[in-house]
CSV table of N, CA and C in Angstrom, one decimal:
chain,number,residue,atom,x,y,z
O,15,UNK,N,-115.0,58.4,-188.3
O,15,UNK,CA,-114.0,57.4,-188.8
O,15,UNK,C,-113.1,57.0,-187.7
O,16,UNK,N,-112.3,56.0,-187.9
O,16,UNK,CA,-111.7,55.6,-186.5
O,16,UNK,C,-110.2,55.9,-187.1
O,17,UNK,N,-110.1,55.7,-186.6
O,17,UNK,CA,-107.6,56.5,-186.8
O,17,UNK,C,-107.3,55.0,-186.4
O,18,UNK,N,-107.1,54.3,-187.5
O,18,UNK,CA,-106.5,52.9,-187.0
O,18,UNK,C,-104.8,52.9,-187.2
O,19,UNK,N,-104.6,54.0,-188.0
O,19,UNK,CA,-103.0,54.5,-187.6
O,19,UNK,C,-102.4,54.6,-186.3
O,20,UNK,N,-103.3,55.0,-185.1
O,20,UNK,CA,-102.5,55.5,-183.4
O,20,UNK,C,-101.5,54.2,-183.2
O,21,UNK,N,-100.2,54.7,-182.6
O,21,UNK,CA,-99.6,54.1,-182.2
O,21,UNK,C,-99.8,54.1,-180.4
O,22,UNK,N,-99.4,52.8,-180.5
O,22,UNK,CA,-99.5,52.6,-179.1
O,22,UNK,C,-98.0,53.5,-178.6
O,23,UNK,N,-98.4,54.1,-177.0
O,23,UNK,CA,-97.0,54.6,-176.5
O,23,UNK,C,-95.8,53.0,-176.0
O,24,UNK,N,-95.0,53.6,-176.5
O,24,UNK,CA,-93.0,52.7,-176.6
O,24,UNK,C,-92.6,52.2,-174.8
O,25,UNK,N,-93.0,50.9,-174.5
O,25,UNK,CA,-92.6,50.7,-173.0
O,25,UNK,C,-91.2,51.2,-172.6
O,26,UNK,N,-91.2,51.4,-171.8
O,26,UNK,CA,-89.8,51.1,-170.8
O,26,UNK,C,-88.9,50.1,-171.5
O,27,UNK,N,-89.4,49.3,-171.1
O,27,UNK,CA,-88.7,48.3,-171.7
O,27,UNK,C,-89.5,46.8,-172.6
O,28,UNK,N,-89.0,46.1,-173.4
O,28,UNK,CA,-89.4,45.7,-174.7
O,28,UNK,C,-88.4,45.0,-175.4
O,29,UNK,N,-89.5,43.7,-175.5
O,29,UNK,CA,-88.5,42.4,-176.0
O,29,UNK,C,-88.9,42.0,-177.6
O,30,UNK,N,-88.2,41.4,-178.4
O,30,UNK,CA,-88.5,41.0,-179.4
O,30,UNK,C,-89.1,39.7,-179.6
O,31,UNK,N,-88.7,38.8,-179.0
O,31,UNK,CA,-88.5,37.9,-178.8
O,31,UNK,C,-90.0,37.6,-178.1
O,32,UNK,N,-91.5,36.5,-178.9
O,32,UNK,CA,-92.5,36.5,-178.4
O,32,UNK,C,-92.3,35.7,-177.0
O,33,UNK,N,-91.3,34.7,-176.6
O,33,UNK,CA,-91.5,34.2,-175.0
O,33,UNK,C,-91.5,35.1,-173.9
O,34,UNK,N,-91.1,36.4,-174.6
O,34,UNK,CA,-90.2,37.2,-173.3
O,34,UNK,C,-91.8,37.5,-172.5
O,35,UNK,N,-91.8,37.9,-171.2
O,35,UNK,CA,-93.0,38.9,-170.8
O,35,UNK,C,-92.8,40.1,-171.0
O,36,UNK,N,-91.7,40.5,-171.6
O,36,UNK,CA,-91.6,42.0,-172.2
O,36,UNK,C,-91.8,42.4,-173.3
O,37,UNK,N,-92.6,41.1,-174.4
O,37,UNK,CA,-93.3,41.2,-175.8
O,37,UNK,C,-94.7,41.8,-175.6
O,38,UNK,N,-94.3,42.8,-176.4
O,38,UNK,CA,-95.9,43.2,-176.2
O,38,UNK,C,-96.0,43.7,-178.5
O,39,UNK,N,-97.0,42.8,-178.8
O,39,UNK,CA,-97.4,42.5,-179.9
O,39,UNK,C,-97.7,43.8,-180.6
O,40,UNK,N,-98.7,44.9,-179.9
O,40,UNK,CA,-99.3,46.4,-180.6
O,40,UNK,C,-97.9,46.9,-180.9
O,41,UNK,N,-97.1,47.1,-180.6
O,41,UNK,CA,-95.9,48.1,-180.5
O,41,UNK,C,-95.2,47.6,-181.7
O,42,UNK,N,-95.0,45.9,-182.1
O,42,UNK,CA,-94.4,45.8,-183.2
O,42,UNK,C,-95.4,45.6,-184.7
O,43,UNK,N,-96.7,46.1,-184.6
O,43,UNK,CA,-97.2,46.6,-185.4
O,43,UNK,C,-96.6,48.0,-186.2
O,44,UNK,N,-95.9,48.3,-186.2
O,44,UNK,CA,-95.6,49.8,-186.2
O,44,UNK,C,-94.2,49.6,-186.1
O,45,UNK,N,-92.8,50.2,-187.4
O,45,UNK,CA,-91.6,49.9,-187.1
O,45,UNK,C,-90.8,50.7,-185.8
O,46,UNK,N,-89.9,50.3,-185.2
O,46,UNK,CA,-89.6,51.0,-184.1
O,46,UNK,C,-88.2,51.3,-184.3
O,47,UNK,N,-87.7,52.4,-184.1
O,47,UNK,CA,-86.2,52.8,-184.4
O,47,UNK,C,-85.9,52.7,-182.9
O,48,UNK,N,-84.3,52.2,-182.7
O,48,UNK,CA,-83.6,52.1,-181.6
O,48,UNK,C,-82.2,53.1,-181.5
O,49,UNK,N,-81.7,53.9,-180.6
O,49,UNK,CA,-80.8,54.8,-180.7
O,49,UNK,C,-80.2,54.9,-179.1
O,50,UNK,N,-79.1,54.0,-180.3
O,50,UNK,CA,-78.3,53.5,-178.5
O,50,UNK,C,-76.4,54.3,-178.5
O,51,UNK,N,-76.7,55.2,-177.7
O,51,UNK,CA,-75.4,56.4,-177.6
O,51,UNK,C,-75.3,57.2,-178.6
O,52,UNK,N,-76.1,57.6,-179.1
O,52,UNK,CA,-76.0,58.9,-180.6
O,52,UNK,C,-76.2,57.9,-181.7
O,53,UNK,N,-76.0,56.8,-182.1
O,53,UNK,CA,-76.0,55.4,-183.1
O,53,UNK,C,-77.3,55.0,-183.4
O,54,UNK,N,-77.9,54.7,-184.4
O,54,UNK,CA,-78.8,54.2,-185.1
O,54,UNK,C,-78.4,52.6,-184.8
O,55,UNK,N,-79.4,52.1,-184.5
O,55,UNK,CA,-79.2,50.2,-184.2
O,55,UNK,C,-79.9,49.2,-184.7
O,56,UNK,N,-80.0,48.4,-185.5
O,56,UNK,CA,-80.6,47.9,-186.5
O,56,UNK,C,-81.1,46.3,-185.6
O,57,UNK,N,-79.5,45.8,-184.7
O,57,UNK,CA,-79.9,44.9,-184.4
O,57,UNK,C,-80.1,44.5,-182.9
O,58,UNK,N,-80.9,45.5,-182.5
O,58,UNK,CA,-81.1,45.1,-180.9
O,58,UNK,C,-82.2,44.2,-181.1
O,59,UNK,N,-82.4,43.4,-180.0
O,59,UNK,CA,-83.5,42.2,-179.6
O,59,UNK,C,-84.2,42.5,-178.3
O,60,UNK,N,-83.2,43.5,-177.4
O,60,UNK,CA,-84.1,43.8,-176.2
O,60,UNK,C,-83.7,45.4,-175.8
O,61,UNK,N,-84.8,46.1,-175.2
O,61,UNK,CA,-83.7,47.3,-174.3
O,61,UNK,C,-85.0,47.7,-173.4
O,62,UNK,N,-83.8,48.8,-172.1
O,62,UNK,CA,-84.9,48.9,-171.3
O,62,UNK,C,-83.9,50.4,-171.1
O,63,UNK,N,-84.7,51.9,-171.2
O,63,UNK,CA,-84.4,52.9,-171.3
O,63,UNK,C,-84.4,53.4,-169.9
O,64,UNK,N,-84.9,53.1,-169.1
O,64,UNK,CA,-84.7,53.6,-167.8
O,64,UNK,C,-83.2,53.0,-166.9
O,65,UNK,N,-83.2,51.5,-167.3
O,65,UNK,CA,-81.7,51.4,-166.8
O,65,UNK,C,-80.6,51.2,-167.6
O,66,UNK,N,-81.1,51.9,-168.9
O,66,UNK,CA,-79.6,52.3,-169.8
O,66,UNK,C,-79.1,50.9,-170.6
O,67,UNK,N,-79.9,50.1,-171.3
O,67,UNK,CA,-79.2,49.3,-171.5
O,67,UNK,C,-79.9,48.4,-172.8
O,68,UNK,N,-79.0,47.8,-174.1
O,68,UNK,CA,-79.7,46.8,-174.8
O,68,UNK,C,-79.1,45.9,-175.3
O,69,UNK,N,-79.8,44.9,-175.3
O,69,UNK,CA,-79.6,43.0,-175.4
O,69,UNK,C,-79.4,43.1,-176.9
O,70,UNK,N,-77.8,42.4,-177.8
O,70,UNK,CA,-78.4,42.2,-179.0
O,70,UNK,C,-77.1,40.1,-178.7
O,71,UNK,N,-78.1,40.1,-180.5
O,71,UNK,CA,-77.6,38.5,-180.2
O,71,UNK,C,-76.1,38.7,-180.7
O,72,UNK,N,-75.1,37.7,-180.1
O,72,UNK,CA,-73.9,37.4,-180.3
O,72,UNK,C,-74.4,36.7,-181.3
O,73,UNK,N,-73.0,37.1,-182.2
O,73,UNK,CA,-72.8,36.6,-183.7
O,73,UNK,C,-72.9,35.1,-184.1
O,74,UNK,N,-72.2,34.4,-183.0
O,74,UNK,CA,-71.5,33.2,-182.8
O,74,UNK,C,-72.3,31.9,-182.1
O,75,UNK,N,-72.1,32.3,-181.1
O,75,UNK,CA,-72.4,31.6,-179.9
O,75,UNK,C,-74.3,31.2,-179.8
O,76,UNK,N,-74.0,30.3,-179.2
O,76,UNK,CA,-75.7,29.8,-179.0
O,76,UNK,C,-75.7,29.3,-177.7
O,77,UNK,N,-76.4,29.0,-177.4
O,77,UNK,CA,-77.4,28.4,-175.9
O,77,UNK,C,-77.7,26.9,-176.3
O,78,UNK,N,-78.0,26.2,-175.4
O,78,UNK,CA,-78.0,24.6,-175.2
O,78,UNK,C,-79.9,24.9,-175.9
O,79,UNK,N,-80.1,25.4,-176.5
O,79,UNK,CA,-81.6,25.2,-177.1
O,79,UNK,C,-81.2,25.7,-177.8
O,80,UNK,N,-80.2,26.6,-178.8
O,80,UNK,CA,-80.3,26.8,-180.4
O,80,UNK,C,-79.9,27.7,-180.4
O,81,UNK,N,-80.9,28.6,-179.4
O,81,UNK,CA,-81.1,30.3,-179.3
O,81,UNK,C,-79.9,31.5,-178.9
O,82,UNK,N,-79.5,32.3,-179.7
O,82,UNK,CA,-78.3,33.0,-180.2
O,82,UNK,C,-78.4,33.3,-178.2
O,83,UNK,N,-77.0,33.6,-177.7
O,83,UNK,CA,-76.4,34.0,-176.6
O,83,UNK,C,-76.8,35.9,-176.8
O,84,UNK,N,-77.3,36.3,-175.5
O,84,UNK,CA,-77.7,37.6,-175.4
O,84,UNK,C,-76.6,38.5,-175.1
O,85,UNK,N,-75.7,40.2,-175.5
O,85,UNK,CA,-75.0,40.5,-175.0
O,85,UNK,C,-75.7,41.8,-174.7
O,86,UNK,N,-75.5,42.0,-173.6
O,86,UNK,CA,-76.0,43.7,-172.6
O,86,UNK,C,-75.0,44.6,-173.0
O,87,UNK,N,-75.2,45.8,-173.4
O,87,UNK,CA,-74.6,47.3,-173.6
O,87,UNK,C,-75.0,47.8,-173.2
O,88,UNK,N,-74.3,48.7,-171.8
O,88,UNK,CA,-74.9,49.7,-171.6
O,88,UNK,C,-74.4,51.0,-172.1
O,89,UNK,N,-75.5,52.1,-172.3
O,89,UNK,CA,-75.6,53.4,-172.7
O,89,UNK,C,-76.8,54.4,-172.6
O,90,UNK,N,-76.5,55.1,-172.9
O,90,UNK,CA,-77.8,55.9,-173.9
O,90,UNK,C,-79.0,55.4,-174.3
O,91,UNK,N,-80.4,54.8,-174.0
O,91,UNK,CA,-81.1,54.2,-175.1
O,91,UNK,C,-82.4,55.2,-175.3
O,92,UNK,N,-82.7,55.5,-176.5
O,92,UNK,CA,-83.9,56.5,-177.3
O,92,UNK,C,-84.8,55.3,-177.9
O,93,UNK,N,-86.1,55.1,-177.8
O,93,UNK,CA,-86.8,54.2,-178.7
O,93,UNK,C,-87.7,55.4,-179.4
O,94,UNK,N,-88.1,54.9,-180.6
O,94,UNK,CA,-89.1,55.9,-181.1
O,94,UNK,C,-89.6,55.1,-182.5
O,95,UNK,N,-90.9,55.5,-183.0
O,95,UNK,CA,-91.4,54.8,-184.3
O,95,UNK,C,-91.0,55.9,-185.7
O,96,UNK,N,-90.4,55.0,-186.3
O,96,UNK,CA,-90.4,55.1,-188.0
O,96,UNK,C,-91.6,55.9,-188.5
């Protein structure tokens, strides 16, 4: 029987967003929990655990194409699946 359950292993770093080259499609087969400085995070869009850090959209603001303005936090980041 084949295990079509296996998750793929959680990159480094990892975008939501399909233009990014940091989208990688297998990974969001599968929900992924983000844990940025002891905090449970619902709304990140990017992060990269080796240099401490994750992208979520500003509330407000937009970009000259639509697309919500990115803000960088640095901290702590843990990724792991649900």
């Amino acid at each position: 029987m084949n295990d079509t359950t296996a998750k793929p292993a959680l990159p480094d770093r990892l975008s939501g967003n399909a233009r990014s080259p940091f989208f990688v499609k297998e990974c969001f087969d599968h929900q992924i929990g983000i844990r940025f400085n002891g905090k449970e995070r619902k709304d990140v869009e990017e992060y990269c655990i080796s240099e401490g850090w994750i992208k979520i959209a500003s509330p407000k603001a937009l970009d000259r194409n639509g697309q919500p303005l990115m803000v960088t936090l640095k901290g702590t980041v843990e990724a792991y699946y649900l």
